[in-house]
PDB file of C-alpha atoms in Angstrom:
ATOM      1  CA  ALA A   1      45.715 -69.265 -46.927  1.00  0.00           C
ATOM      2  CA  GLN A   2      42.797 -71.194 -48.296  1.00  0.00           C
ATOM      3  CA  THR A   3      40.622 -69.596 -50.940  1.00  0.00           C
ATOM      4  CA  VAL A   4      37.229 -70.586 -52.303  1.00  0.00           C
ATOM      5  CA  THR A   5      36.033 -69.385 -55.708  1.00  0.00           C
ATOM      6  CA  GLN A   6      32.508 -69.413 -57.045  1.00  0.00           C
ATOM      7  CA  SER A   7      32.800 -68.091 -60.577  1.00  0.00           C
ATOM      8  CA  GLN A   8      29.074 -67.826 -61.330  1.00  0.00           C
ATOM      9  CA  PRO A   9      27.521 -64.835 -59.539  1.00  0.00           C
ATOM     10  CA  GLU A  10      24.089 -65.676 -60.933  1.00  0.00           C
ATOM     11  CA  MET A  11      22.465 -68.628 -62.627  1.00  0.00           C
ATOM     12  CA  SER A  12      18.987 -69.568 -63.751  1.00  0.00           C
ATOM     13  CA  VAL A  13      17.241 -72.867 -64.356  1.00  0.00           C
ATOM     14  CA  GLN A  14      13.845 -73.926 -65.585  1.00  0.00           C
ATOM     15  CA  GLU A  15      11.651 -75.645 -63.059  1.00  0.00           C
ATOM     16  CA  ALA A  16      12.150 -79.455 -63.163  1.00  0.00           C
ATOM     17  CA  GLU A  17      15.491 -79.097 -64.968  1.00  0.00           C
ATOM     18  CA  THR A  18      18.990 -79.748 -63.645  1.00  0.00           C
ATOM     19  CA  VAL A  19      21.586 -77.118 -62.805  1.00  0.00           C
ATOM     20  CA  THR A  20      25.191 -77.314 -61.653  1.00  0.00           C
ATOM     21  CA  LEU A  21      26.870 -74.681 -59.503  1.00  0.00           C
ATOM     22  CA  SER A  22      30.648 -74.590 -59.565  1.00  0.00           C
ATOM     23  CA  CYS A  23      33.119 -74.177 -56.727  1.00  0.00           C
ATOM     24  CA  THR A  24      36.880 -74.424 -56.734  1.00  0.00           C
ATOM     25  CA  TYR A  25      39.215 -74.059 -53.798  1.00  0.00           C
ATOM     26  CA  ASP A  26      42.864 -73.836 -53.074  1.00  0.00           C
ATOM     27  CA  THR A  27      44.567 -75.564 -50.156  1.00  0.00           C
ATOM     28  CA  SER A  28      47.799 -77.302 -49.317  1.00  0.00           C
ATOM     29  CA  GLU A  29      46.049 -79.630 -46.873  1.00  0.00           C
ATOM     30  CA  SER A  30      45.135 -83.227 -47.673  1.00  0.00           C
ATOM     31  CA  ASP A  31      42.309 -83.555 -45.172  1.00  0.00           C
ATOM     32  CA  TYR A  32      39.476 -81.039 -44.965  1.00  0.00           C
ATOM     33  CA  TYR A  33      35.730 -80.668 -45.270  1.00  0.00           C
ATOM     34  CA  LEU A  34      33.565 -79.018 -47.869  1.00  0.00           C
ATOM     35  CA  PHE A  35      30.008 -77.757 -47.548  1.00  0.00           C
ATOM     36  CA  TRP A  36      27.247 -76.194 -49.594  1.00  0.00           C
ATOM     37  CA  TYR A  37      24.897 -73.848 -47.779  1.00  0.00           C
ATOM     38  CA  LYS A  38      21.684 -72.318 -49.071  1.00  0.00           C
ATOM     39  CA  GLN A  39      20.504 -68.834 -48.099  1.00  0.00           C
ATOM     40  CA  PRO A  40      16.904 -68.072 -49.128  1.00  0.00           C
ATOM     41  CA  PRO A  41      15.521 -64.520 -48.971  1.00  0.00           C
ATOM     42  CA  SER A  42      14.748 -65.107 -45.292  1.00  0.00           C
ATOM     43  CA  ARG A  43      18.599 -64.945 -44.933  1.00  0.00           C
ATOM     44  CA  GLN A  44      18.771 -68.154 -42.893  1.00  0.00           C
ATOM     45  CA  MET A  45      21.839 -70.268 -43.610  1.00  0.00           C
ATOM     46  CA  ILE A  46      20.823 -73.862 -44.310  1.00  0.00           C
ATOM     47  CA  LEU A  47      23.148 -76.799 -44.870  1.00  0.00           C
ATOM     48  CA  VAL A  48      22.569 -78.487 -48.225  1.00  0.00           C
ATOM     49  CA  ILE A  49      25.306 -81.095 -48.361  1.00  0.00           C
ATOM     50  CA  ARG A  50      28.792 -81.867 -47.062  1.00  0.00           C
ATOM     51  CA  GLN A  51      31.804 -83.854 -48.218  1.00  0.00           C
ATOM     52  CA  GLU A  52      34.835 -85.176 -46.380  1.00  0.00           C
ATOM     53  CA  ALA A  53      37.986 -84.909 -48.486  1.00  0.00           C
ATOM     54  CA  TYR A  54      39.167 -88.396 -47.511  1.00  0.00           C
ATOM     55  CA  LYS A  55      36.022 -89.942 -48.980  1.00  0.00           C
ATOM     56  CA  GLN A  56      36.158 -90.665 -52.691  1.00  0.00           C
ATOM     57  CA  GLN A  57      32.440 -91.246 -52.991  1.00  0.00           C
ATOM     58  CA  ASN A  58      30.452 -88.170 -53.910  1.00  0.00           C
ATOM     59  CA  ALA A  59      27.865 -87.088 -51.360  1.00  0.00           C
ATOM     60  CA  THR A  60      24.174 -87.077 -52.240  1.00  0.00           C
ATOM     61  CA  GLU A  61      21.120 -85.757 -50.421  1.00  0.00           C
ATOM     62  CA  ASN A  62      17.891 -86.400 -52.277  1.00  0.00           C
ATOM     63  CA  ARG A  63      17.890 -84.063 -55.309  1.00  0.00           C
ATOM     64  CA  PHE A  64      21.274 -82.580 -54.383  1.00  0.00           C
ATOM     65  CA  SER A  65      24.589 -84.198 -55.248  1.00  0.00           C
ATOM     66  CA  VAL A  66      28.178 -83.097 -55.567  1.00  0.00           C
ATOM     67  CA  ASN A  67      30.951 -83.797 -58.015  1.00  0.00           C
ATOM     68  CA  PHE A  68      34.065 -83.792 -55.861  1.00  0.00           C
ATOM     69  CA  GLN A  69      37.331 -83.805 -57.786  1.00  0.00           C
ATOM     70  CA  LYS A  70      40.087 -83.679 -55.186  1.00  0.00           C
ATOM     71  CA  ALA A  71      43.007 -83.450 -57.586  1.00  0.00           C
ATOM     72  CA  ALA A  72      41.351 -80.598 -59.453  1.00  0.00           C
ATOM     73  CA  LYS A  73      40.187 -79.007 -56.177  1.00  0.00           C
ATOM     74  CA  SER A  74      36.671 -78.760 -57.506  1.00  0.00           C
ATOM     75  CA  PHE A  75      33.398 -79.227 -55.610  1.00  0.00           C
ATOM     76  CA  SER A  76      30.353 -78.576 -57.779  1.00  0.00           C
ATOM     77  CA  LEU A  77      26.732 -78.893 -56.668  1.00  0.00           C
ATOM     78  CA  LYS A  78      24.121 -80.483 -58.901  1.00  0.00           C
ATOM     79  CA  ILE A  79      20.457 -79.800 -58.268  1.00  0.00           C
ATOM     80  CA  SER A  80      18.108 -82.170 -60.068  1.00  0.00           C
ATOM     81  CA  ASP A  81      14.412 -81.612 -60.731  1.00  0.00           C
ATOM     82  CA  SER A  82      14.721 -77.949 -59.682  1.00  0.00           C
ATOM     83  CA  GLN A  83      11.867 -76.529 -57.651  1.00  0.00           C
ATOM     84  CA  LEU A  84      10.745 -72.982 -57.020  1.00  0.00           C
ATOM     85  CA  GLY A  85      11.872 -73.340 -53.418  1.00  0.00           C
ATOM     86  CA  ASP A  86      15.432 -73.905 -54.581  1.00  0.00           C
ATOM     87  CA  ALA A  87      15.730 -70.235 -55.527  1.00  0.00           C
ATOM     88  CA  ALA A  88      18.353 -68.809 -53.169  1.00  0.00           C
ATOM     89  CA  MET A  89      21.971 -67.826 -52.730  1.00  0.00           C
ATOM     90  CA  TYR A  90      24.255 -70.831 -52.564  1.00  0.00           C
ATOM     91  CA  PHE A  91      27.581 -70.689 -50.774  1.00  0.00           C
ATOM     92  CA  CYS A  92      30.431 -73.143 -50.967  1.00  0.00           C
ATOM     93  CA  ALA A  93      32.562 -73.420 -47.821  1.00  0.00           C
ATOM     94  CA  TYR A  94      35.876 -75.007 -46.900  1.00  0.00           C
ATOM     95  CA  ARG A  95      36.839 -76.050 -43.380  1.00  0.00           C
ATOM     96  CA  ASP A  96      40.210 -77.191 -42.108  1.00  0.00           C
ATOM     97  CA  SER A  97      40.107 -80.578 -40.412  1.00  0.00           C
ATOM     98  CA  GLY A  98      42.779 -80.013 -37.841  1.00  0.00           C
ATOM     99  CA  GLY A  99      44.375 -77.181 -35.982  1.00  0.00           C
ATOM    100  CA  TYR A 100      42.201 -74.174 -35.566  1.00  0.00           C
ATOM    101  CA  GLN A 101      39.480 -75.193 -38.037  1.00  0.00           C
ATOM    102  CA  LYS A 102      39.237 -71.945 -39.918  1.00  0.00           C
ATOM    103  CA  VAL A 103      36.315 -71.685 -42.341  1.00  0.00           C
ATOM    104  CA  THR A 104      36.401 -69.963 -45.737  1.00  0.00           C
ATOM    105  CA  PHE A 105      33.321 -69.213 -47.823  1.00  0.00           C
ATOM    106  CA  GLY A 106      32.976 -68.435 -51.497  1.00  0.00           C
ATOM    107  CA  THR A 107      31.237 -65.296 -52.703  1.00  0.00           C
ATOM    108  CA  GLY A 108      28.029 -67.121 -53.560  1.00  0.00           C
ATOM    109  CA  THR A 109      25.865 -67.946 -56.568  1.00  0.00           C
ATOM    110  CA  LYS A 110      22.360 -66.564 -56.825  1.00  0.00           C
ATOM    111  CA  LEU A 111      20.077 -69.185 -58.327  1.00  0.00           C
ATOM    112  CA  GLN A 112      16.844 -68.198 -60.025  1.00  0.00           C
ATOM    113  CA  VAL A 113      14.252 -70.867 -60.799  1.00  0.00           C
ATOM    114  CA  ILE A 114      11.972 -70.042 -63.721  1.00  0.00           C
ATOM    115  CA  PRO A 115       8.445 -71.503 -63.626  1.00  0.00           C
TER     116      PRO A 115
ATOM    117  CA  GLU B   1      14.924 -76.811 -29.709  1.00  0.00           C
ATOM    118  CA  ALA B   2      18.550 -76.672 -30.869  1.00  0.00           C
ATOM    119  CA  GLN B   3      19.381 -73.142 -31.803  1.00  0.00           C
ATOM    120  CA  VAL B   4      21.845 -70.289 -32.034  1.00  0.00           C
ATOM    121  CA  THR B   5      20.401 -67.040 -30.740  1.00  0.00           C
ATOM    122  CA  GLN B   6      21.739 -63.641 -31.724  1.00  0.00           C
ATOM    123  CA  ASN B   7      20.664 -60.304 -30.328  1.00  0.00           C
ATOM    124  CA  PRO B   8      19.783 -57.754 -31.467  1.00  0.00           C
ATOM    125  CA  ARG B   9      18.379 -58.661 -34.889  1.00  0.00           C
ATOM    126  CA  TYR B  10      18.618 -55.087 -36.086  1.00  0.00           C
ATOM    127  CA  LEU B  11      20.569 -52.118 -34.799  1.00  0.00           C
ATOM    128  CA  ILE B  12      21.153 -48.610 -36.079  1.00  0.00           C
ATOM    129  CA  THR B  13      23.800 -46.695 -34.195  1.00  0.00           C
ATOM    130  CA  VAL B  14      26.388 -43.958 -34.591  1.00  0.00           C
ATOM    131  CA  THR B  15      30.104 -43.961 -35.149  1.00  0.00           C
ATOM    132  CA  GLY B  16      32.147 -44.509 -32.011  1.00  0.00           C
ATOM    133  CA  LYS B  17      29.403 -45.807 -29.736  1.00  0.00           C
ATOM    134  CA  LYS B  18      30.506 -49.160 -28.330  1.00  0.00           C
ATOM    135  CA  LEU B  19      28.154 -52.043 -28.993  1.00  0.00           C
ATOM    136  CA  THR B  20      27.924 -55.751 -28.288  1.00  0.00           C
ATOM    137  CA  VAL B  21      26.118 -58.383 -30.311  1.00  0.00           C
ATOM    138  CA  THR B  22      25.365 -61.416 -28.192  1.00  0.00           C
ATOM    139  CA  CYS B  23      25.397 -65.010 -29.375  1.00  0.00           C
ATOM    140  CA  SER B  24      24.288 -68.041 -27.406  1.00  0.00           C
ATOM    141  CA  GLN B  25      23.937 -71.707 -28.364  1.00  0.00           C
ATOM    142  CA  ASN B  26      22.211 -74.529 -26.485  1.00  0.00           C
ATOM    143  CA  MET B  27      23.849 -77.504 -28.210  1.00  0.00           C
ATOM    144  CA  ASN B  28      27.001 -77.750 -26.107  1.00  0.00           C
ATOM    145  CA  HIS B  29      29.117 -77.046 -29.171  1.00  0.00           C
ATOM    146  CA  GLU B  30      32.825 -76.433 -28.754  1.00  0.00           C
ATOM    147  CA  TYR B  31      33.255 -74.377 -31.915  1.00  0.00           C
ATOM    148  CA  MET B  32      31.743 -70.919 -32.367  1.00  0.00           C
ATOM    149  CA  SER B  33      32.364 -68.296 -35.002  1.00  0.00           C
ATOM    150  CA  TRP B  34      31.388 -64.845 -36.226  1.00  0.00           C
ATOM    151  CA  TYR B  35      30.961 -63.856 -39.870  1.00  0.00           C
ATOM    152  CA  ARG B  36      30.047 -60.737 -41.718  1.00  0.00           C
ATOM    153  CA  GLN B  37      28.194 -60.870 -45.007  1.00  0.00           C
ATOM    154  CA  ASP B  38      28.546 -58.130 -47.588  1.00  0.00           C
ATOM    155  CA  PRO B  39      27.164 -58.055 -51.155  1.00  0.00           C
ATOM    156  CA  GLY B  40      29.552 -59.661 -53.604  1.00  0.00           C
ATOM    157  CA  LEU B  41      31.928 -60.785 -50.855  1.00  0.00           C
ATOM    158  CA  GLY B  42      30.090 -63.727 -49.375  1.00  0.00           C
ATOM    159  CA  LEU B  43      30.632 -64.546 -45.712  1.00  0.00           C
ATOM    160  CA  ARG B  44      33.951 -63.644 -44.192  1.00  0.00           C
ATOM    161  CA  GLN B  45      35.089 -65.023 -40.890  1.00  0.00           C
ATOM    162  CA  ILE B  46      35.836 -62.423 -38.216  1.00  0.00           C
ATOM    163  CA  TYR B  47      36.829 -64.549 -35.219  1.00  0.00           C
ATOM    164  CA  TYR B  48      36.350 -68.121 -34.155  1.00  0.00           C
ATOM    165  CA  SER B  49      36.717 -70.119 -30.978  1.00  0.00           C
ATOM    166  CA  MET B  50      37.603 -73.764 -30.531  1.00  0.00           C
ATOM    167  CA  ASN B  51      36.580 -73.806 -26.872  1.00  0.00           C
ATOM    168  CA  VAL B  52      36.379 -71.695 -23.716  1.00  0.00           C
ATOM    169  CA  GLU B  53      39.206 -69.157 -23.578  1.00  0.00           C
ATOM    170  CA  VAL B  54      40.496 -70.278 -27.013  1.00  0.00           C
ATOM    171  CA  THR B  55      39.903 -67.770 -29.797  1.00  0.00           C
ATOM    172  CA  ASP B  56      41.643 -66.905 -33.039  1.00  0.00           C
ATOM    173  CA  LYS B  57      41.414 -64.328 -35.784  1.00  0.00           C
ATOM    174  CA  GLY B  58      39.626 -65.009 -39.017  1.00  0.00           C
ATOM    175  CA  ASP B  59      40.069 -63.069 -42.229  1.00  0.00           C
ATOM    176  CA  VAL B  60      38.654 -59.699 -41.136  1.00  0.00           C
ATOM    177  CA  PRO B  61      39.267 -59.224 -37.380  1.00  0.00           C
ATOM    178  CA  GLU B  62      40.185 -55.522 -37.435  1.00  0.00           C
ATOM    179  CA  GLY B  63      37.835 -53.415 -35.335  1.00  0.00           C
ATOM    180  CA  TYR B  64      36.259 -56.372 -33.535  1.00  0.00           C
ATOM    181  CA  LYS B  65      36.802 -58.170 -30.248  1.00  0.00           C
ATOM    182  CA  VAL B  66      35.404 -61.404 -28.901  1.00  0.00           C
ATOM    183  CA  SER B  67      35.487 -63.363 -25.676  1.00  0.00           C
ATOM    184  CA  ARG B  68      34.620 -66.919 -24.769  1.00  0.00           C
ATOM    185  CA  LYS B  69      34.239 -67.124 -21.007  1.00  0.00           C
ATOM    186  CA  GLU B  70      31.449 -69.698 -21.154  1.00  0.00           C
ATOM    187  CA  LYS B  71      30.960 -72.486 -23.631  1.00  0.00           C
ATOM    188  CA  ARG B  72      27.524 -71.349 -24.714  1.00  0.00           C
ATOM    189  CA  ASN B  73      28.222 -67.631 -25.248  1.00  0.00           C
ATOM    190  CA  PHE B  74      30.397 -65.844 -27.784  1.00  0.00           C
ATOM    191  CA  PRO B  75      29.727 -62.088 -27.888  1.00  0.00           C
ATOM    192  CA  LEU B  76      31.041 -59.830 -30.634  1.00  0.00           C
ATOM    193  CA  ILE B  77      32.216 -56.425 -29.462  1.00  0.00           C
ATOM    194  CA  LEU B  78      32.689 -53.322 -31.569  1.00  0.00           C
ATOM    195  CA  GLU B  79      34.637 -50.930 -29.345  1.00  0.00           C
ATOM    196  CA  SER B  80      34.452 -47.952 -31.705  1.00  0.00           C
ATOM    197  CA  PRO B  81      32.159 -48.790 -34.623  1.00  0.00           C
ATOM    198  CA  SER B  82      32.724 -47.141 -37.983  1.00  0.00           C
ATOM    199  CA  PRO B  83      30.512 -46.971 -41.091  1.00  0.00           C
ATOM    200  CA  ASN B  84      32.582 -49.635 -42.877  1.00  0.00           C
ATOM    201  CA  GLN B  85      31.336 -52.109 -40.258  1.00  0.00           C
ATOM    202  CA  THR B  86      27.783 -51.723 -41.535  1.00  0.00           C
ATOM    203  CA  SER B  87      26.933 -55.280 -42.502  1.00  0.00           C
ATOM    204  CA  LEU B  88      24.918 -58.416 -41.848  1.00  0.00           C
ATOM    205  CA  TYR B  89      26.508 -60.479 -39.078  1.00  0.00           C
ATOM    206  CA  PHE B  90      26.085 -64.173 -38.388  1.00  0.00           C
ATOM    207  CA  CYS B  91      27.071 -66.238 -35.405  1.00  0.00           C
ATOM    208  CA  ALA B  92      27.485 -69.978 -35.886  1.00  0.00           C
ATOM    209  CA  SER B  93      28.369 -73.016 -33.808  1.00  0.00           C
ATOM    210  CA  SER B  94      29.233 -76.653 -34.359  1.00  0.00           C
ATOM    211  CA  GLN B  95      31.043 -79.608 -33.002  1.00  0.00           C
ATOM    212  CA  VAL B  96      34.582 -79.600 -34.260  1.00  0.00           C
ATOM    213  CA  SER B  97      35.749 -81.385 -37.410  1.00  0.00           C
ATOM    214  CA  ASN B  98      33.311 -82.447 -40.079  1.00  0.00           C
ATOM    215  CA  GLN B  99      30.061 -81.237 -38.577  1.00  0.00           C
ATOM    216  CA  PRO B 100      28.185 -78.434 -40.311  1.00  0.00           C
ATOM    217  CA  GLN B 101      27.664 -75.167 -38.547  1.00  0.00           C
ATOM    218  CA  HIS B 102      24.340 -74.054 -37.101  1.00  0.00           C
ATOM    219  CA  PHE B 103      23.736 -70.392 -37.828  1.00  0.00           C
ATOM    220  CA  GLY B 104      21.850 -67.725 -35.973  1.00  0.00           C
ATOM    221  CA  ASP B 105      19.265 -65.632 -37.794  1.00  0.00           C
ATOM    222  CA  GLY B 106      21.672 -62.766 -38.389  1.00  0.00           C
ATOM    223  CA  THR B 107      22.078 -59.234 -37.064  1.00  0.00           C
ATOM    224  CA  ARG B 108      21.730 -56.287 -39.407  1.00  0.00           C
ATOM    225  CA  LEU B 109      24.026 -53.499 -38.166  1.00  0.00           C
ATOM    226  CA  SER B 110      23.910 -49.982 -39.599  1.00  0.00           C
ATOM    227  CA  ILE B 111      26.535 -47.542 -38.367  1.00  0.00           C
ATOM    228  CA  LEU B 112      25.966 -43.929 -39.314  1.00  0.00           C
TER     229      LEU B 112
END
């Protein structure tokens, strides 16, 4: 079974600084998808960024980028120029590409942004 | 507006009283899923469905039932709720494969 590990329950960053949230996963598959979701206090789940395992190029979305290391099974999220609105829970998620497309989430990292 | 709608948003009930949480999406998505979120455990998948009449167990299916008779609806049924099912529940939908899931606003269930 696939597992997703987020080893940092909480992190903090100064406004305008850069922070990296870690995520590792375990799978025997070669093709899959990875996602980062943000959950602000409103408890909505919002997609931040996604990565297809077959793509070597790291995904970027404005101030958000990932460092995808397939061999190491690592998928970290970098947030540049942190803003107060970035304060939230961040969840890493793995999704099978074929078959039944089961989804596995990590336990989350709570990010605090300090003014 | 593209959305996933869950009802109710909040519910307090008692042990053993059957309840259903409804979920409906208007995006013609094949894939639908239910999760529960508990502090320190993240989101755990309860059941998911690849299409009408196709469902499968996630990581924590015990005590729950689902059905997928129509593409847009995916209700979650608790036949005999127990206090350990007190949680925040999310329904989500997506196209299959690499598309991200769209989540409902969540249902806070408290079972006394």
